[in-house]
PDB file of C-alpha atoms and ligand atoms in Angstrom:
ATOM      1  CA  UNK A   1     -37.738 -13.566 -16.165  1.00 94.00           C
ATOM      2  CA  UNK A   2     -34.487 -12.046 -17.049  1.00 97.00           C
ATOM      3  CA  UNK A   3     -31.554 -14.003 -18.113  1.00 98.00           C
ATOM      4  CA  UNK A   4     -28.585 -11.984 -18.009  1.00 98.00           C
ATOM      5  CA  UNK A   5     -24.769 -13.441 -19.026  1.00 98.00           C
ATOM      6  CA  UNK A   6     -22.719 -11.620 -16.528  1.00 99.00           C
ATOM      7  CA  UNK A   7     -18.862 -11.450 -18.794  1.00 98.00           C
ATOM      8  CA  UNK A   8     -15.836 -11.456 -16.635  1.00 98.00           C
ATOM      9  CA  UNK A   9     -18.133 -12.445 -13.379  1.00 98.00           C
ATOM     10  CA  UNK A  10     -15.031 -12.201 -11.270  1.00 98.00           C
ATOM     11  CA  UNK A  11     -14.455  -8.852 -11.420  1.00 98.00           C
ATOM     12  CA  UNK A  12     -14.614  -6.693  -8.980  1.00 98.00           C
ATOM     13  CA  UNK A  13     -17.731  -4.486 -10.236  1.00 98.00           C
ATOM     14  CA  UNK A  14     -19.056  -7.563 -11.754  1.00 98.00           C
ATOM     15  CA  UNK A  15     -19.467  -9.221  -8.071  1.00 98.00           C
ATOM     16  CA  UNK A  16     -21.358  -6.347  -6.465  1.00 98.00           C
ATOM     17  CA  UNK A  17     -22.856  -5.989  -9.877  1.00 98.00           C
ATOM     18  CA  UNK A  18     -24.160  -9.763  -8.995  1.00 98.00           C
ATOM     19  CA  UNK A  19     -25.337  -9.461  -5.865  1.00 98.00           C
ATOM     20  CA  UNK A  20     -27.643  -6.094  -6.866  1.00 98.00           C
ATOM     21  CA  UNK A  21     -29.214  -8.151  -9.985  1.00 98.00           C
ATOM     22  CA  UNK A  22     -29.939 -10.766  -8.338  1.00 98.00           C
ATOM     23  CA  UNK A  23     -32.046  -8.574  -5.369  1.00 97.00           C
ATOM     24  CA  UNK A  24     -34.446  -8.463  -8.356  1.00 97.00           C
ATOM     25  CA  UNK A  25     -36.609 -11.998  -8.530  1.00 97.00           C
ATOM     26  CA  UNK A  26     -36.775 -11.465 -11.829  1.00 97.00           C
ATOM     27  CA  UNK A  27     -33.459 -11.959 -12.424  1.00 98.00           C
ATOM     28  CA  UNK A  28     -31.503 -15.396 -13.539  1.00 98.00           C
ATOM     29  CA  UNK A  29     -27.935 -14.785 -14.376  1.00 98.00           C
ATOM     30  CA  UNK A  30     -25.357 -16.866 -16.254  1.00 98.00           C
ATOM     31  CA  UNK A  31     -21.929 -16.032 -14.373  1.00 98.00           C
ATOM     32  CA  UNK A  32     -19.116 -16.366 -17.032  1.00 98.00           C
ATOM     33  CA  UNK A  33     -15.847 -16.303 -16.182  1.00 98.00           C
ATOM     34  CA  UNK A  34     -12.242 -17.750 -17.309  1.00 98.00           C
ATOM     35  CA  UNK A  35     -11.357 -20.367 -14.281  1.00 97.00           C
ATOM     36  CA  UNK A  36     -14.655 -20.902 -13.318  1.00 98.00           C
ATOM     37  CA  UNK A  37     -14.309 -22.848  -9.725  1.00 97.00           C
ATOM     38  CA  UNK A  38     -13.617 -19.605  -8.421  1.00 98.00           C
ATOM     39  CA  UNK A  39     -16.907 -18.731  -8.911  1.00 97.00           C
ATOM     40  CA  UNK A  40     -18.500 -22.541  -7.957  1.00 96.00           C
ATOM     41  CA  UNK A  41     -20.189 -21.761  -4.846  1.00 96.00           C
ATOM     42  CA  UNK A  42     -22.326 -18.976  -6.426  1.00 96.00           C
ATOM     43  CA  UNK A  43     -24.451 -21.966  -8.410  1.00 95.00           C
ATOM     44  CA  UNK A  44     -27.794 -22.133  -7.114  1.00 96.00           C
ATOM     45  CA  UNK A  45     -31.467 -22.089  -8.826  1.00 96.00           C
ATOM     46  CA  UNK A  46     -31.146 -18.433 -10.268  1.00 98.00           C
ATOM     47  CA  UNK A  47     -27.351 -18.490 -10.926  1.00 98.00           C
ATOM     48  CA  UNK A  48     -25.580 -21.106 -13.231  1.00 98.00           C
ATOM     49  CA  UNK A  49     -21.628 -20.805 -13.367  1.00 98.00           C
ATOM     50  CA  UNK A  50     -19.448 -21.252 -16.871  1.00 98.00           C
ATOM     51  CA  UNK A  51     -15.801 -21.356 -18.055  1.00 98.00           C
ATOM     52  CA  UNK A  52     -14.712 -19.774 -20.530  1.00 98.00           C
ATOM     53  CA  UNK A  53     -12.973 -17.151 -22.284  1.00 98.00           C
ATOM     54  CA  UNK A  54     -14.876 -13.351 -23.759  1.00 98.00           C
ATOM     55  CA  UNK A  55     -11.670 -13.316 -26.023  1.00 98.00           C
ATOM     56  CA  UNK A  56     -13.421 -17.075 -27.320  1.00 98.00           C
ATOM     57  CA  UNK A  57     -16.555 -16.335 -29.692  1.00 98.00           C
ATOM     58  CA  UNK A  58     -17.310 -20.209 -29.721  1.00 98.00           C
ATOM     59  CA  UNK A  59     -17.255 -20.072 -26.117  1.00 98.00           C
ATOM     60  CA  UNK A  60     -19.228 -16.931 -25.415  1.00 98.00           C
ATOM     61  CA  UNK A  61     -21.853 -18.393 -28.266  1.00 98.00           C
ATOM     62  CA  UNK A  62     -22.366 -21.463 -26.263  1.00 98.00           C
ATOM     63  CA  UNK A  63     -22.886 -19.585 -23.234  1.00 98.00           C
ATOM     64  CA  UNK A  64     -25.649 -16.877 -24.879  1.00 98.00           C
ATOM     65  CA  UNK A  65     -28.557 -19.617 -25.846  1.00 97.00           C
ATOM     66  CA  UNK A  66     -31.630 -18.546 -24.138  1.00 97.00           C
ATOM     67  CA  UNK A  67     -29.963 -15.172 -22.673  1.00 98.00           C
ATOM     68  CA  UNK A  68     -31.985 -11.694 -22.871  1.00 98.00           C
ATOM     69  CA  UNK A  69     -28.966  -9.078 -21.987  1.00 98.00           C
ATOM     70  CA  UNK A  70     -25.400  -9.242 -21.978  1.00 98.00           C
ATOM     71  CA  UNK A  71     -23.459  -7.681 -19.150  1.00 99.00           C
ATOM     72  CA  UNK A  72     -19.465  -7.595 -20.161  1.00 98.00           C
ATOM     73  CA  UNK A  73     -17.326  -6.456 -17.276  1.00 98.00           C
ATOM     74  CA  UNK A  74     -13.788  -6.878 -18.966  1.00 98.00           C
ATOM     75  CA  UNK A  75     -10.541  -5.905 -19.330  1.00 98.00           C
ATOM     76  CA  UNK A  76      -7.114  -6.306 -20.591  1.00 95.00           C
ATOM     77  CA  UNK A  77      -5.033  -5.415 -23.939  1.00 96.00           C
ATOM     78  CA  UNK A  78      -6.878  -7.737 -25.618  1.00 97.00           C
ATOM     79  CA  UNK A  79     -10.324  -5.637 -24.389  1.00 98.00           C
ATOM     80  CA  UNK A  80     -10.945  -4.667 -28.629  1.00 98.00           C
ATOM     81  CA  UNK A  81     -10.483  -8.287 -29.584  1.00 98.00           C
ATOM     82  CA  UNK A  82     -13.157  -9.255 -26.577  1.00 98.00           C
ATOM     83  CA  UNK A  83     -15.402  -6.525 -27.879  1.00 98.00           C
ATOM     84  CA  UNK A  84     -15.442  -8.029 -31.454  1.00 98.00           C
ATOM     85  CA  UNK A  85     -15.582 -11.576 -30.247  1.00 98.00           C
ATOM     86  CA  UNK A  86     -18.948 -10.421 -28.068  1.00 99.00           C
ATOM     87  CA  UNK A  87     -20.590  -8.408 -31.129  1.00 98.00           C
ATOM     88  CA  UNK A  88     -20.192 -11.290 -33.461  1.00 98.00           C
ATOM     89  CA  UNK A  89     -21.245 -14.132 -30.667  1.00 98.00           C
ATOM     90  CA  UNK A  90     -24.395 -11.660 -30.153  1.00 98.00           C
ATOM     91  CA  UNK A  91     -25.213 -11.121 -33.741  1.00 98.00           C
ATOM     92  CA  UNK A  92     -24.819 -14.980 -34.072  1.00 98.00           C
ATOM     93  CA  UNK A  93     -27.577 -15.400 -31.194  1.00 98.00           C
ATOM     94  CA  UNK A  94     -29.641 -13.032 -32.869  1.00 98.00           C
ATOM     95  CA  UNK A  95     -28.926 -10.808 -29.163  1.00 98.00           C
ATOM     96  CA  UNK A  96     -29.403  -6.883 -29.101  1.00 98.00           C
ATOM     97  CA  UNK A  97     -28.912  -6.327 -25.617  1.00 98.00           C
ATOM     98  CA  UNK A  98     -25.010  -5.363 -24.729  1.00 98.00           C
ATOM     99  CA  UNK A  99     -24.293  -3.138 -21.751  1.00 98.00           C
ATOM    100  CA  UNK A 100     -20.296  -2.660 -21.776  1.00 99.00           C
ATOM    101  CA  UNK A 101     -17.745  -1.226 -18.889  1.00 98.00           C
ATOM    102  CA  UNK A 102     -15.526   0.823 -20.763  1.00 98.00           C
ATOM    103  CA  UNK A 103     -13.677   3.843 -18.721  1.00 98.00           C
ATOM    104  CA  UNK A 104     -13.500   7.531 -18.883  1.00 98.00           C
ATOM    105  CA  UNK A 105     -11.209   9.454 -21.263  1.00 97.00           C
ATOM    106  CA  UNK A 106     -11.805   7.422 -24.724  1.00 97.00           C
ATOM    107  CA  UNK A 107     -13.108  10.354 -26.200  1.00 98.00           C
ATOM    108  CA  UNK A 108     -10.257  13.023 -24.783  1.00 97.00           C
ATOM    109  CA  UNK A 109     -13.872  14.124 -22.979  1.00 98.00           C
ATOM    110  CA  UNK A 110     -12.287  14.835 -19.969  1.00 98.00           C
ATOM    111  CA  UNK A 111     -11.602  18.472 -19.027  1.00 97.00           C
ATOM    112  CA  UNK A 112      -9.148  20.341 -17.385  1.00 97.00           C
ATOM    113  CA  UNK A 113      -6.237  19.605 -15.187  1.00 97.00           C
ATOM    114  CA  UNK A 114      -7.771  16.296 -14.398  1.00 97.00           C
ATOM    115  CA  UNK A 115      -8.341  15.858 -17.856  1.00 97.00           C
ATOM    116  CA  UNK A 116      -4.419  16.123 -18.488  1.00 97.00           C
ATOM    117  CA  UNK A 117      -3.716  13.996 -15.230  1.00 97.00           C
ATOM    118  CA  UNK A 118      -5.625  11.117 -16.353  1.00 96.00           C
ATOM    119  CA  UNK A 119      -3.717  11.228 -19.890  1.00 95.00           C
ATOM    120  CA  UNK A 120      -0.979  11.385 -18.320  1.00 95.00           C
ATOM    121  CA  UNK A 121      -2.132   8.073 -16.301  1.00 94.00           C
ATOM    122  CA  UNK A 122      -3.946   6.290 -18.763  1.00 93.00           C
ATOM    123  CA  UNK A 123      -1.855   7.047 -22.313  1.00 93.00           C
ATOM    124  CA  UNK A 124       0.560   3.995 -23.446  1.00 91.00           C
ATOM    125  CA  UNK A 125      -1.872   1.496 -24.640  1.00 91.00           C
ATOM    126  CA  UNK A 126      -4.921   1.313 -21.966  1.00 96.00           C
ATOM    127  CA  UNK A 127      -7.151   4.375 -23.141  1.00 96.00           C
ATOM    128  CA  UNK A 128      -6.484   3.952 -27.051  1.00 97.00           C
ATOM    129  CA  UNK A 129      -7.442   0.078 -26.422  1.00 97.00           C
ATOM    130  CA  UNK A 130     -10.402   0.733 -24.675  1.00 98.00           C
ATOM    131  CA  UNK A 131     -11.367   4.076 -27.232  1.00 98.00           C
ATOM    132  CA  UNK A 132     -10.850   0.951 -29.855  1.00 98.00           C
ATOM    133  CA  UNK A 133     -13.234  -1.785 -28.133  1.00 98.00           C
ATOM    134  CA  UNK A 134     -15.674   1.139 -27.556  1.00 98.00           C
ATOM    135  CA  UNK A 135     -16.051   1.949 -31.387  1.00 98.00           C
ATOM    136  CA  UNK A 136     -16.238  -2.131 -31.983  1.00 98.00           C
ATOM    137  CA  UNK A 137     -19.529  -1.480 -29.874  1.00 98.00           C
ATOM    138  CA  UNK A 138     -20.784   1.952 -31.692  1.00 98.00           C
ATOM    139  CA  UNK A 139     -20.318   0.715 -34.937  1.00 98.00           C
ATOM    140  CA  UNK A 140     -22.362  -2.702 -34.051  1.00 98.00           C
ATOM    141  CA  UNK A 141     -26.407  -2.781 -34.794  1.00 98.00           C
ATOM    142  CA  UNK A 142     -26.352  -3.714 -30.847  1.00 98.00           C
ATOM    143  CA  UNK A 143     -28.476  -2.075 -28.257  1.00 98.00           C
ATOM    144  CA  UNK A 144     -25.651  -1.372 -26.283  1.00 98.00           C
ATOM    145  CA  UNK A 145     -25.024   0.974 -23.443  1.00 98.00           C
ATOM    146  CA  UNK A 146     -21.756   2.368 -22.497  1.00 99.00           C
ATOM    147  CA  UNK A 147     -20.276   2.539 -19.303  1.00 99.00           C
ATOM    148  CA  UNK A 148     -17.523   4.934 -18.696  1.00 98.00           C
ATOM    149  CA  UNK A 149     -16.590   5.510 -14.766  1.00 98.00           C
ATOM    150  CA  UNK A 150     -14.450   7.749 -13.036  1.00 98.00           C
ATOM    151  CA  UNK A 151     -11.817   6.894 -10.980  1.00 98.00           C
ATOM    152  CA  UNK A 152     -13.404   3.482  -9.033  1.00 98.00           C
ATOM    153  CA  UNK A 153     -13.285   3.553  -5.168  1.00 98.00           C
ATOM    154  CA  UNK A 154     -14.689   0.463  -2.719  1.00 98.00           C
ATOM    155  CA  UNK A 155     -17.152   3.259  -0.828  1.00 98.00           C
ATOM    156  CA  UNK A 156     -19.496   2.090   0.562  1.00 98.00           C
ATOM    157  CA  UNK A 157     -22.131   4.024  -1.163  1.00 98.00           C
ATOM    158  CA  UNK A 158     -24.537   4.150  -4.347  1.00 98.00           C
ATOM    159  CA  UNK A 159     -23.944   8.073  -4.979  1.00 98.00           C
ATOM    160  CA  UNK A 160     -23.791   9.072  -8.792  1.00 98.00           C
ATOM    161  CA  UNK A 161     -24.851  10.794 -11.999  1.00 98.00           C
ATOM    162  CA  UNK A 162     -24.371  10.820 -15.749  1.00 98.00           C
ATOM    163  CA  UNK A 163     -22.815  12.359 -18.460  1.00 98.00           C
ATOM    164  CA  UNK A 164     -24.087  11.833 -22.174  1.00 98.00           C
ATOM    165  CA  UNK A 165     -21.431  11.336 -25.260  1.00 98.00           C
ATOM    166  CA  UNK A 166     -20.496  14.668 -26.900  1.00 98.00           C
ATOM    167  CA  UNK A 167     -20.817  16.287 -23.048  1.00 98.00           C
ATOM    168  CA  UNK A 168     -17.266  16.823 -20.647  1.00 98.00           C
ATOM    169  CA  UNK A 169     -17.106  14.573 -17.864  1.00 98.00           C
ATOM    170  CA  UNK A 170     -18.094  15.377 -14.813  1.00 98.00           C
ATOM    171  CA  UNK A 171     -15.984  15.093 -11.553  1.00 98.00           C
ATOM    172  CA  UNK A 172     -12.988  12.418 -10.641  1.00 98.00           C
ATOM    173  CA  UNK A 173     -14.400   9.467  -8.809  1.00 98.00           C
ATOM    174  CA  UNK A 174     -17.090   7.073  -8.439  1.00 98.00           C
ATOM    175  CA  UNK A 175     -17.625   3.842  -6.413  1.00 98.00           C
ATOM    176  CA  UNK A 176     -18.063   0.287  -8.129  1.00 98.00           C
ATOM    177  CA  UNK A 177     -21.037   0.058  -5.994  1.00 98.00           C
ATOM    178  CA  UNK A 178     -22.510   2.766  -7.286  1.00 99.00           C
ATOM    179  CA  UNK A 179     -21.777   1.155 -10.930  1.00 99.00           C
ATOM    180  CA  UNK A 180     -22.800  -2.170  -9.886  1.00 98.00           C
ATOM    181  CA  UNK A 181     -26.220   0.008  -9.103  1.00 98.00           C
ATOM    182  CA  UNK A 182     -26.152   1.377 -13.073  1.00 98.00           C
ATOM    183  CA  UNK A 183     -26.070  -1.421 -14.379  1.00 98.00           C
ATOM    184  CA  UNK A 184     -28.894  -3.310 -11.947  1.00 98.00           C
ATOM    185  CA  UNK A 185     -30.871  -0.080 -13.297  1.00 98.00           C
ATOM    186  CA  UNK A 186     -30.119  -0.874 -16.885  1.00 98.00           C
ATOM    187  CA  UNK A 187     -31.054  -4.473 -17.103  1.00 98.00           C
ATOM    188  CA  UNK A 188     -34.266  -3.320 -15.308  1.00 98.00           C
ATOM    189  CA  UNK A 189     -35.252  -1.128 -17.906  1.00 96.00           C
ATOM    190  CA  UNK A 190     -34.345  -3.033 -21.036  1.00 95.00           C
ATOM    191  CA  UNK A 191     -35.937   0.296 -23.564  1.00 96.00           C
ATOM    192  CA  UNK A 192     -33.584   2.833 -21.161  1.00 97.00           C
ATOM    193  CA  UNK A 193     -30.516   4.346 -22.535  1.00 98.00           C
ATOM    194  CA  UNK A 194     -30.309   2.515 -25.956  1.00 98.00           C
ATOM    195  CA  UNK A 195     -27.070   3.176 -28.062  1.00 98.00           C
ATOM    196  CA  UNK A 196     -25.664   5.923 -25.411  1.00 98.00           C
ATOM    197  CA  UNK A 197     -22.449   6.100 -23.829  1.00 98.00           C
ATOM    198  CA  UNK A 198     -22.671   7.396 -19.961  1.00 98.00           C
ATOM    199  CA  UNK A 199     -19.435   8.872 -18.076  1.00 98.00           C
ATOM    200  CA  UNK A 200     -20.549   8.268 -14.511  1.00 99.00           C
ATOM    201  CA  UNK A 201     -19.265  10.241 -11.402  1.00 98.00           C
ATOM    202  CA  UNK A 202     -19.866  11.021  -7.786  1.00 98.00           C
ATOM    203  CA  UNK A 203     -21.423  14.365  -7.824  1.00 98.00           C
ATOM    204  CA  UNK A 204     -19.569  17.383  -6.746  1.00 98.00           C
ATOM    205  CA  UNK A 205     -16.018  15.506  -7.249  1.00 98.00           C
ATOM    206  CA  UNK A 206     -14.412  17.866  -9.306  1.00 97.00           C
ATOM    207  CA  UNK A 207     -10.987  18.342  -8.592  1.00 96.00           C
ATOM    208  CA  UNK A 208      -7.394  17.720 -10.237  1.00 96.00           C
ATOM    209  CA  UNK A 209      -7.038  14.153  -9.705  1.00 97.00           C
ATOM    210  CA  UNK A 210      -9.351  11.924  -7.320  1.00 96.00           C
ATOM    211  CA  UNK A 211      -9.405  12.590  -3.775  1.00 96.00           C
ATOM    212  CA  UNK A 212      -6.899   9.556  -2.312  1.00 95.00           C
ATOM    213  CA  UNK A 213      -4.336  10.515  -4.780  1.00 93.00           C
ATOM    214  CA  UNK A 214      -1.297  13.158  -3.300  1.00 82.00           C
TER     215      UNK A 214
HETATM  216  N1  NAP B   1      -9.641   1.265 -11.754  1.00 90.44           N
HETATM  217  C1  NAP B   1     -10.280   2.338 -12.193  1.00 90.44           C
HETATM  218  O1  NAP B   1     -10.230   3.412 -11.583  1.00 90.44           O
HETATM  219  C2  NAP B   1     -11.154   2.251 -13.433  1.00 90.44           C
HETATM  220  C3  NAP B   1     -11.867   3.366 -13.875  1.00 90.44           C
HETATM  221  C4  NAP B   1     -12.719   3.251 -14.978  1.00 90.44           C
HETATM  222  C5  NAP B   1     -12.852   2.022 -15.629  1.00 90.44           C
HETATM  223  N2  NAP B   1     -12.137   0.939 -15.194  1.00 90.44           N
HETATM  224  C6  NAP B   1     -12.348  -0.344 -15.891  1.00 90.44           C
HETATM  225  O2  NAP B   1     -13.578  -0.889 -15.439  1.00 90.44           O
HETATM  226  C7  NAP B   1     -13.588  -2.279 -15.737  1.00 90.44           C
HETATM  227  C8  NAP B   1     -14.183  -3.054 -14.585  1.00 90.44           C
HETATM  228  O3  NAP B   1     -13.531  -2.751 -13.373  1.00 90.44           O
HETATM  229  P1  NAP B   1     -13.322  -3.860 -12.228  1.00 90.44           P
HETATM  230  O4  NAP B   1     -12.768  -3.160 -11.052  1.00 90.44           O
HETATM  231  O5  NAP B   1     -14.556  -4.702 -12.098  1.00 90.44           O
HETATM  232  O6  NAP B   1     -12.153  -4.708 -12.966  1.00 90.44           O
HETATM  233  P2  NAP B   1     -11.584  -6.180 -12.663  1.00 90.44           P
HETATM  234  O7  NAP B   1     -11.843  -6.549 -11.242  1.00 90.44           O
HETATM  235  O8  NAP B   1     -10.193  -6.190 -13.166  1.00 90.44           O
HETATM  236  O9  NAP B   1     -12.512  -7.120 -13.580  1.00 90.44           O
HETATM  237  C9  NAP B   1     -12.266  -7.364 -14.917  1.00 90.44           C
HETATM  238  C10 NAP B   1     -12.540  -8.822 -15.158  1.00 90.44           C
HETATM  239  O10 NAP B   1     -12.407  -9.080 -16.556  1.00 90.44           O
HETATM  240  C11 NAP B   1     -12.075 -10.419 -16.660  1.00 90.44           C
HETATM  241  N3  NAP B   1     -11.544 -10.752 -17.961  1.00 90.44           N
HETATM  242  C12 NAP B   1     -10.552 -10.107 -18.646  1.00 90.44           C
HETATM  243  N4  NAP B   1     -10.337 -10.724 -19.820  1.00 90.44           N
HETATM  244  C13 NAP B   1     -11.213 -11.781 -19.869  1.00 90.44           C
HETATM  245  C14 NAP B   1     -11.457 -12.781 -20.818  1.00 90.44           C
HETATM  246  N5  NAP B   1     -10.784 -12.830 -21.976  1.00 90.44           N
HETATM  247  N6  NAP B   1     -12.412 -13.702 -20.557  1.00 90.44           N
HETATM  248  C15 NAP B   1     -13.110 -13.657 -19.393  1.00 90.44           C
HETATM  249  N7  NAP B   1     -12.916 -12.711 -18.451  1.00 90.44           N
HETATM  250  C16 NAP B   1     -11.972 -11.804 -18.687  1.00 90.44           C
HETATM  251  C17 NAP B   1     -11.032 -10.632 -15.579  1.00 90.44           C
HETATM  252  O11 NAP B   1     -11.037 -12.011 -15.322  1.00 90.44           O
HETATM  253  P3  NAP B   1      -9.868 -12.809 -14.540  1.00 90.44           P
HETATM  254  O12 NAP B   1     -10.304 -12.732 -13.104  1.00 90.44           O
HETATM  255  O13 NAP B   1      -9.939 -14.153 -15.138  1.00 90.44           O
HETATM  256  O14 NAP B   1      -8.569 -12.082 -14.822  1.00 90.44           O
HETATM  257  C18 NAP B   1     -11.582  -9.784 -14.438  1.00 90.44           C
HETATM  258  O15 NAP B   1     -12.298 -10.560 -13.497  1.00 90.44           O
HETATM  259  C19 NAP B   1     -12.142  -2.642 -16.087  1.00 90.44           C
HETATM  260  O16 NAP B   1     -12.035  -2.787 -17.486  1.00 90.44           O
HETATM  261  C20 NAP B   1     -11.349  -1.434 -15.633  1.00 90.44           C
HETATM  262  O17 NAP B   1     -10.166  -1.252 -16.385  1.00 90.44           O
HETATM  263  C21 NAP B   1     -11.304   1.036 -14.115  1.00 90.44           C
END
């Protein structure tokens, strides 16, 4: 068995993200989640549902005992405090397992016109935030993996590949299904992908700015 503490379980990745892991019988999952009745009628045998708040390391560290991976699917302009709060409630566990949703772009890794587009999208707090939660997670002992999308769409479709750290992103788009499919992949193969930092795109997206934006 694999217990896996889903962070920010009602997100939208996050909730495909759920219903891939737990195709896997192997799978328990702790869904954790600010407002948790949203989430009520997702309790069953394999699923338990808990309040509270990633921002909270007393809250996350009463939701990690007897967890083997942490899934955080987060967000805001608090995103570097949540990072630091989920390093220190993991090193207080004694967890290693982290795999994090950051976003393309914190490492000005994105080439081109689409590149400048997204910086010109993405500058005034979000990307520096997110560049700043990353490095919370690089400069941790974890056993983290980072995910950094493209551009999310609600296709229908698991269609995607990777980029490494250090490499330029690749294309303008990728579906939260297909991320929700990553990250079911990941928790799979526990040894995969240790301390690496994936862009992830639809192949042959390339363009100036994803395809549903004129
Ligand atoms: N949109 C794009 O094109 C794009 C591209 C690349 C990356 N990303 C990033 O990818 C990530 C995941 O995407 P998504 O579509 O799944 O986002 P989402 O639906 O906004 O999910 C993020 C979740 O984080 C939760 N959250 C935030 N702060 C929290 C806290 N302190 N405690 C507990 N939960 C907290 C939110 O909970 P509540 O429901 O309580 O607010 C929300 O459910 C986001 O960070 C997003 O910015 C987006």
């Amino acid at each position: 068995m694999t217990n896996v503490l889903v962070l920010g379980a009602n997100g939208k990745i996050a909730k495909l993200a759920t219903i891939q892991l737990l195709a896997d019988q192997n799978n328990r999952l702790t869904l954790f989640l600010r407002n948790s009745q949203r989430l009520a009628d997702a309790a069953n045998d394999r699923v338990k549902v808990v309040d509270g708040d990633a921002a909270k390391e007393a809250d996350l560290t009463a939701a990690m005992a007897g967890i083997d991976a942490v899934y955080a699917n987060l967000a805001g302009s608090n995103i570097e405090d949540e990072a630091k709060a989920v390093v220190a409630a993991m090193d207080a566990s004694g967890l290693k397992r982290l795999i994090w949703i950051s976003t393309l772009g914190i490492y000005d890794e994105v080439p081109g016109a689409f590149g400048k587009w997204n910086h010109q999208m993405l500058d005034g707090g979000y990307l520096q935030t997110y560049a700043a939660a990353a490095k919370v997670i690089e400069d941790s002992d974890l056993d983290y993996t980072i995910v950094r999308p493209a551009w999310l769409s609600n296709k229908n479709e698991v269609a995607y590949e990777t980029t490494q750290k250090g490499e330029p992103f690749k294309g303008t788009e990728v579906s939260r299904k297909s991320i929700a499919a990553l990250v079911a992949k990941l928790v799979a193969a526990p040894t995969k992908a240790i301390r690496e930092s994936l862009g992830v795109n639809k192949p042959n997206t390339d363009g100036d700015k994803p395809a549903w934006i004129k």
